C-alpha atoms as an extended CHARMM CRD file, in Angstrom:
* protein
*
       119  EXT
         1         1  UNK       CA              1.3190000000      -94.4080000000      -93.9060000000  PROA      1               0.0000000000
         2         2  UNK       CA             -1.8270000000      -93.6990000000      -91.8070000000  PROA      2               0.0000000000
         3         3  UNK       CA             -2.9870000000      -90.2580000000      -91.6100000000  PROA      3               0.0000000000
         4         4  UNK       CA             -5.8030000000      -88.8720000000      -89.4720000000  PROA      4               0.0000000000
         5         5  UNK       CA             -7.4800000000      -85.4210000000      -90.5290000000  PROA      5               0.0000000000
         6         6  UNK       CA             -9.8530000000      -83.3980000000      -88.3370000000  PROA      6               0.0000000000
         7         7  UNK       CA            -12.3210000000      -81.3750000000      -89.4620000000  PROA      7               0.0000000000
         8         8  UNK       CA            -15.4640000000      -79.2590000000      -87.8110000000  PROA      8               0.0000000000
         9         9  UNK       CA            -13.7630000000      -76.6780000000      -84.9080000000  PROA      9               0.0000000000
        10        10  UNK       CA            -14.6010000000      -73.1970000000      -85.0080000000  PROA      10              0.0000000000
        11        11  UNK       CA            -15.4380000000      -70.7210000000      -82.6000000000  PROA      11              0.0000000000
        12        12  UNK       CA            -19.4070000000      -70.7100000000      -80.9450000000  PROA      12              0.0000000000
        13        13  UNK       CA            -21.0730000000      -69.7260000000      -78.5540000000  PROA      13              0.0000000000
        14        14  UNK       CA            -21.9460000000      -70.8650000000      -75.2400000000  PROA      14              0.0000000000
        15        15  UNK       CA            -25.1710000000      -73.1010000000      -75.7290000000  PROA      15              0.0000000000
        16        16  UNK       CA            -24.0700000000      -73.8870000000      -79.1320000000  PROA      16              0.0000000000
        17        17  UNK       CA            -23.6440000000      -77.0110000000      -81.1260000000  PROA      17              0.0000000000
        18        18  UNK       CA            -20.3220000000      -78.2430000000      -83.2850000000  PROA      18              0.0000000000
        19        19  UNK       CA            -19.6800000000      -81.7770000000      -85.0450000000  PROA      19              0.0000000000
        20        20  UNK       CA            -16.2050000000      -82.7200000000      -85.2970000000  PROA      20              0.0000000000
        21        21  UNK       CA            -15.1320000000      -85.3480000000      -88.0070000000  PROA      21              0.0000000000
        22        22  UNK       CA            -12.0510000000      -87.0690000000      -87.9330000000  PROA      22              0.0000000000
        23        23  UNK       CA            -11.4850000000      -89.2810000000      -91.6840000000  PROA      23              0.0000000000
        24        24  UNK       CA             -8.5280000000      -91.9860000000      -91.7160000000  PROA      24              0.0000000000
        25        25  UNK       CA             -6.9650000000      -92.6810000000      -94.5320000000  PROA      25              0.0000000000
        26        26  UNK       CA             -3.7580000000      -95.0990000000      -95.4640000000  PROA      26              0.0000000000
        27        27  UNK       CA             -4.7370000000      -97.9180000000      -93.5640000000  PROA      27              0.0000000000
        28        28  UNK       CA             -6.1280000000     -101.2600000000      -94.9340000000  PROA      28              0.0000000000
        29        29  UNK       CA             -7.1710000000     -102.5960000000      -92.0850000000  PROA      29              0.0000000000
        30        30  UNK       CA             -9.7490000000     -101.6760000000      -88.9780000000  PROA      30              0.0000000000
        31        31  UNK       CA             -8.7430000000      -99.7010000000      -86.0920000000  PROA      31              0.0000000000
        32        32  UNK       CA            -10.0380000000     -101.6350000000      -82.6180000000  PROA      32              0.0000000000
        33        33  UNK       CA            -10.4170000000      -98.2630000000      -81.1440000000  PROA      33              0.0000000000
        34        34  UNK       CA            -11.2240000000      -94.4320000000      -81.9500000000  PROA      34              0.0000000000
        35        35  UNK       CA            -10.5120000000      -91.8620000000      -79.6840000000  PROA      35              0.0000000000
        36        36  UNK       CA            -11.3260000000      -87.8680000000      -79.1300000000  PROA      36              0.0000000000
        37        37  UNK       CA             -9.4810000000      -85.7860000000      -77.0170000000  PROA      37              0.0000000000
        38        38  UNK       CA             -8.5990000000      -82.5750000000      -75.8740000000  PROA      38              0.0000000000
        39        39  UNK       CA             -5.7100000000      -79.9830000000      -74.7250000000  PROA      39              0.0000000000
        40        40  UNK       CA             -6.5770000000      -76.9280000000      -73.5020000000  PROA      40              0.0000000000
        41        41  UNK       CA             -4.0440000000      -73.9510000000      -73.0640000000  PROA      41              0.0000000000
        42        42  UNK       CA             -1.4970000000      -75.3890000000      -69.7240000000  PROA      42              0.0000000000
        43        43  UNK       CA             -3.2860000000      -78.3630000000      -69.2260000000  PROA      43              0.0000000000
        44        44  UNK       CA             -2.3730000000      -82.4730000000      -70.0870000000  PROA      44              0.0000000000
        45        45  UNK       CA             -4.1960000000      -83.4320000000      -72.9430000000  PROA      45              0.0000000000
        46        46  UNK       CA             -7.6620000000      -85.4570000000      -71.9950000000  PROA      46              0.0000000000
        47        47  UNK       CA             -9.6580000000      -88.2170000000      -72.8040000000  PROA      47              0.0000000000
        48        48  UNK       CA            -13.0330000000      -86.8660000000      -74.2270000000  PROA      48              0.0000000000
        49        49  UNK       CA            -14.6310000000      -89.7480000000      -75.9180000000  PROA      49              0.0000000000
        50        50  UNK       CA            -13.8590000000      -93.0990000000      -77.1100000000  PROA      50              0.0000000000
        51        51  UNK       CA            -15.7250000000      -95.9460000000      -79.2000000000  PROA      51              0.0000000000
        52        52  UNK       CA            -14.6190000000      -99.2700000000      -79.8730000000  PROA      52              0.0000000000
        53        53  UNK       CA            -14.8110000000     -101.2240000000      -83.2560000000  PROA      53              0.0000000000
        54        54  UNK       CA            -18.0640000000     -103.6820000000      -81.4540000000  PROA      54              0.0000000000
        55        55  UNK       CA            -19.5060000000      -99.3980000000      -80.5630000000  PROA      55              0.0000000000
        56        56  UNK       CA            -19.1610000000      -99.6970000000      -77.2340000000  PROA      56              0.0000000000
        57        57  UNK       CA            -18.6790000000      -95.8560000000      -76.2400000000  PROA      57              0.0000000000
        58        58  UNK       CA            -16.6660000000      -94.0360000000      -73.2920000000  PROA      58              0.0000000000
        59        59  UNK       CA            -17.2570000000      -90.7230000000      -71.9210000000  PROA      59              0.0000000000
        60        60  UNK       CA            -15.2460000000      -88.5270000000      -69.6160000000  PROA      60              0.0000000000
        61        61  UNK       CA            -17.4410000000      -87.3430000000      -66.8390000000  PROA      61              0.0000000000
        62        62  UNK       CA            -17.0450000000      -83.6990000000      -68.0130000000  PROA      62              0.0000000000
        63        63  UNK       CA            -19.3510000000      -84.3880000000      -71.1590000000  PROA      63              0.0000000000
        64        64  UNK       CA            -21.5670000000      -87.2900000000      -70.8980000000  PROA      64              0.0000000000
        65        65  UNK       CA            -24.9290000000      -86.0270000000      -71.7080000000  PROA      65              0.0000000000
        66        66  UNK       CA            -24.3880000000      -83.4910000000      -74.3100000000  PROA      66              0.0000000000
        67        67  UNK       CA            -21.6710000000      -85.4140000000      -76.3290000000  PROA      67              0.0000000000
        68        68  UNK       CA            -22.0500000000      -88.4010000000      -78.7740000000  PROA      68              0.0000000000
        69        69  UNK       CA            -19.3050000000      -90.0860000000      -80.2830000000  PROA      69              0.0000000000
        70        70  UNK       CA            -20.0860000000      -92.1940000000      -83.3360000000  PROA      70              0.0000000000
        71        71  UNK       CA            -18.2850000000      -94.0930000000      -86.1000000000  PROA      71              0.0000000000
        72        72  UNK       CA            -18.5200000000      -95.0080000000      -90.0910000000  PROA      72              0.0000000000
        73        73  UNK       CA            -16.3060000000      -98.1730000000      -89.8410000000  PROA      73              0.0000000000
        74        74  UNK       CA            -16.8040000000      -98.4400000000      -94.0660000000  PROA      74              0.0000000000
        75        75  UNK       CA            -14.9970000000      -94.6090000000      -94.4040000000  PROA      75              0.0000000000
        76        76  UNK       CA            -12.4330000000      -94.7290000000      -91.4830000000  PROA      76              0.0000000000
        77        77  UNK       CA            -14.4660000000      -91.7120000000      -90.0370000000  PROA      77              0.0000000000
        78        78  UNK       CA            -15.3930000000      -90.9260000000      -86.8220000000  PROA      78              0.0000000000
        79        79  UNK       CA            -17.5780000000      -88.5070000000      -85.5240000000  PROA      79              0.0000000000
        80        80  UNK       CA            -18.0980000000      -86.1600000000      -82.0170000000  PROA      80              0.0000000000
        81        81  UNK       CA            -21.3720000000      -84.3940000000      -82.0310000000  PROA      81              0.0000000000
        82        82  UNK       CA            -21.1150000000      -82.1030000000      -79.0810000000  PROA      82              0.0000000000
        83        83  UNK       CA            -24.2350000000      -79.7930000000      -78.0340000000  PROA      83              0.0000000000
        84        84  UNK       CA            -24.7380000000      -77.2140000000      -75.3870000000  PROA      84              0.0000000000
        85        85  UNK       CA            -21.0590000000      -76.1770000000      -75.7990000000  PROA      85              0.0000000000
        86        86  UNK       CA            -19.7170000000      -74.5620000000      -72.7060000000  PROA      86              0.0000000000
        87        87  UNK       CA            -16.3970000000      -72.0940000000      -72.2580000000  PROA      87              0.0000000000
        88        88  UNK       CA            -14.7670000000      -74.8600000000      -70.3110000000  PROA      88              0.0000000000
        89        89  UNK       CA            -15.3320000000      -77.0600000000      -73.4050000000  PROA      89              0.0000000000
        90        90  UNK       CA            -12.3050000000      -75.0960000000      -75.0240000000  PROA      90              0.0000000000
        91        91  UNK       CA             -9.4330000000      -76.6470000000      -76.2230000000  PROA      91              0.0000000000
        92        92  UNK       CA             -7.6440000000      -78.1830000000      -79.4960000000  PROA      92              0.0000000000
        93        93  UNK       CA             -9.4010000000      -81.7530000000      -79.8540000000  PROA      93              0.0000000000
        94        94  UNK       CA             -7.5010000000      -84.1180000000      -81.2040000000  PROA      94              0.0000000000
        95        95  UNK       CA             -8.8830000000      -87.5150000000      -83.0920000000  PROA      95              0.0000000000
        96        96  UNK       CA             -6.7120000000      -90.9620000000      -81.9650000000  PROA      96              0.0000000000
        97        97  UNK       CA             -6.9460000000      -94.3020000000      -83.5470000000  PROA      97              0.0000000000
        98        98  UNK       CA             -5.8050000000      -97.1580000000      -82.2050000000  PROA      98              0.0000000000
        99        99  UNK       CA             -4.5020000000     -100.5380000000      -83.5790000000  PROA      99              0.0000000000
       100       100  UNK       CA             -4.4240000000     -103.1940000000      -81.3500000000  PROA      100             0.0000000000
       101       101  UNK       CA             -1.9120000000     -106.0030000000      -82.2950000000  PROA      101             0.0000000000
       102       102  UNK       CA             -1.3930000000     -108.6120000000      -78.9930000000  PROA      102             0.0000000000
       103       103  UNK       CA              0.9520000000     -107.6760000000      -76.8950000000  PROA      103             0.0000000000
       104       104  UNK       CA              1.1850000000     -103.7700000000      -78.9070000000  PROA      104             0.0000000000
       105       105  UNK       CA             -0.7570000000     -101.3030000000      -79.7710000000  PROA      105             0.0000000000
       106       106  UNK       CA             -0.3870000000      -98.9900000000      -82.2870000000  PROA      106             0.0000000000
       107       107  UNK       CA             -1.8090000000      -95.3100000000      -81.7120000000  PROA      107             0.0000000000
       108       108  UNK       CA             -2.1340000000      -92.4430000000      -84.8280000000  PROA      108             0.0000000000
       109       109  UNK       CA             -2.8730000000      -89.0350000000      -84.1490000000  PROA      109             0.0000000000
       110       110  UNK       CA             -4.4110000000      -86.4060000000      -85.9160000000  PROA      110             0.0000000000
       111       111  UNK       CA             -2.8050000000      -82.3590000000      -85.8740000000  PROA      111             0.0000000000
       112       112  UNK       CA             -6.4480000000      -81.0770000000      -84.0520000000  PROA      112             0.0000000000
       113       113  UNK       CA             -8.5730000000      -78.6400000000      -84.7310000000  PROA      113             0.0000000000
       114       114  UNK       CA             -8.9990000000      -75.7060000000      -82.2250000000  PROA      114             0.0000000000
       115       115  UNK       CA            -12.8770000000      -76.1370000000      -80.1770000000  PROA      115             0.0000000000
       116       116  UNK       CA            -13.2260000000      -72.2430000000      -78.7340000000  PROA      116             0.0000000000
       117       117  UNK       CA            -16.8050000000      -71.4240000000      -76.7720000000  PROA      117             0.0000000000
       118       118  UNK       CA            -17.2870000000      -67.9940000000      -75.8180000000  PROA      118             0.0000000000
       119       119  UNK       CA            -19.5950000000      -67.3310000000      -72.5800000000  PROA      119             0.0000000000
């Protein structure tokens, strides 16, 4: 059974600088597509960041600029290295990994860490 673990939330300030990891483990083969994104408190859950298995990235508008997403393909990890943190930036981020078998696709979820920026 796949499993997908988050790691790296924490509370910062505005300005400030977190790196969220999100490790896979169960699977024995590649996932086509790894995905971050976020809920915040009353709001749909968002796409913040996705990368593809080739590393062809994705961005919501809301963070290009001050967010990279990045992968270890060899440990099932993947990475979001988000600087100049901003209040609005606060939610639970969740990691997604995606399995693409034609016509399906298979999507795991992690549990999230909570991402809180103070102003």
């Amino acid at each position: 059974q796949v499993h997908l673990v988050e790691s790296g939330g924490g509370l910062v300030q505005a300005g400030e600088s977190l790196r969220l990891s999100c490790v896979a483990s169960g699977n024995d083969f590649s996932f086509n597509v790894m995905s971050w994104y976020r809920q915040a408190p009353g709001q749909q859950r968002e796409l913040v960041a996705s990368i593809t298995s080739g590393g062809t990235t994705n961005y919501s508008d809301s963070v290009k600029g001050r967010f990279t997403i990045s992968r270890d393909s060899a440990k099932n990890t993947v990475f979001l290295q988000m600087n100049n943190l901003k209040p609005e930036d606060t939610a639970v981020y969740y990691c997604k990994a995606r399995r693409s078998i034609y016509p399906r696709a298979l999507d795991y979820w992690g549990q999230g860490t909570q991402v809180t920026v103070s102003s």
